[in-house]
Amino acid sequence: MGQADAMNAFDRGAGSLCLDFVATLRDTSDQSVEMLSTPGDLAAWFELTGLPVAAGGLTVQDLHSAQALRAAVDAAARALIAGRQPGADDIRLINITGRHPTPVFFLSATGRAKIASAEPDTAATFSVIARDTINLLSGADLGRVRACSGCAALFFDRSPSGQRRWCSMRRCGEKAASANYRRRLAARA
Ligand SMILES: [Zn+2]
């Protein structure tokens, strides 16, 4: 997919950086949609999320590393919310990735731009995602990490009520609401 298309298609509604990252692969019962198919897609996601892209651009190797990290975050989170211990390989990959120093940013003179202090490498950018994962999974609010009632995508519930059920209203909430509405109409008829 082109860079502009990718930027428009990405969701940032999962409530946490690492779960937005996991949402770049949509795996539902009837279809699997890979949104990080090329290094350019990954660069587009980094940019959208405010993460630095290495000046030379990203490589296929970076893409494979991203997909491996994403699978580990997804598996570890799903294990935990199911009350199981995550796999050792998944924990190890998240930890090794998070060991790299993260990029350092400064405010520009106008105060409205972020400048990376040195040429960031991709390991540093992945480290941001891994550390977010470590904070989320070890944090007190693990009970707010849930799978969507519609498509099973993971999200972190930041709603005041803590009753969020959908990855997004647009994708799954409205679908469920209209199905309910049709059911009620049918019951009345
Ligand atoms: Zn959903």
CSV table of C-alpha atoms and ligand atoms in Angstrom, one decimal, residues 148-153 166-168 171-172, ligand 1:
chain,number,residue,atom,x,y,z
A,148,CYS,CA,-12.7,-6.4,21.3
A,149,SER,CA,-16.1,-8.2,21.6
A,150,GLY,CA,-16.4,-8.0,17.8
A,151,CYS,CA,-13.1,-8.7,16.1
A,152,ALA,CA,-10.9,-9.7,19.1
A,153,ALA,CA,-8.4,-6.9,18.5
A,166,TRP,CA,-15.1,-2.4,21.1
A,167,CYS,CA,-11.7,-1.8,19.3
A,168,SER,CA,-13.5,1.2,17.8
A,171,ARG,CA,-15.4,-0.7,13.1
A,172,CYS,CA,-17.2,-2.9,15.5
B,1,ZN,ZN,-13.2,-4.8,16.9
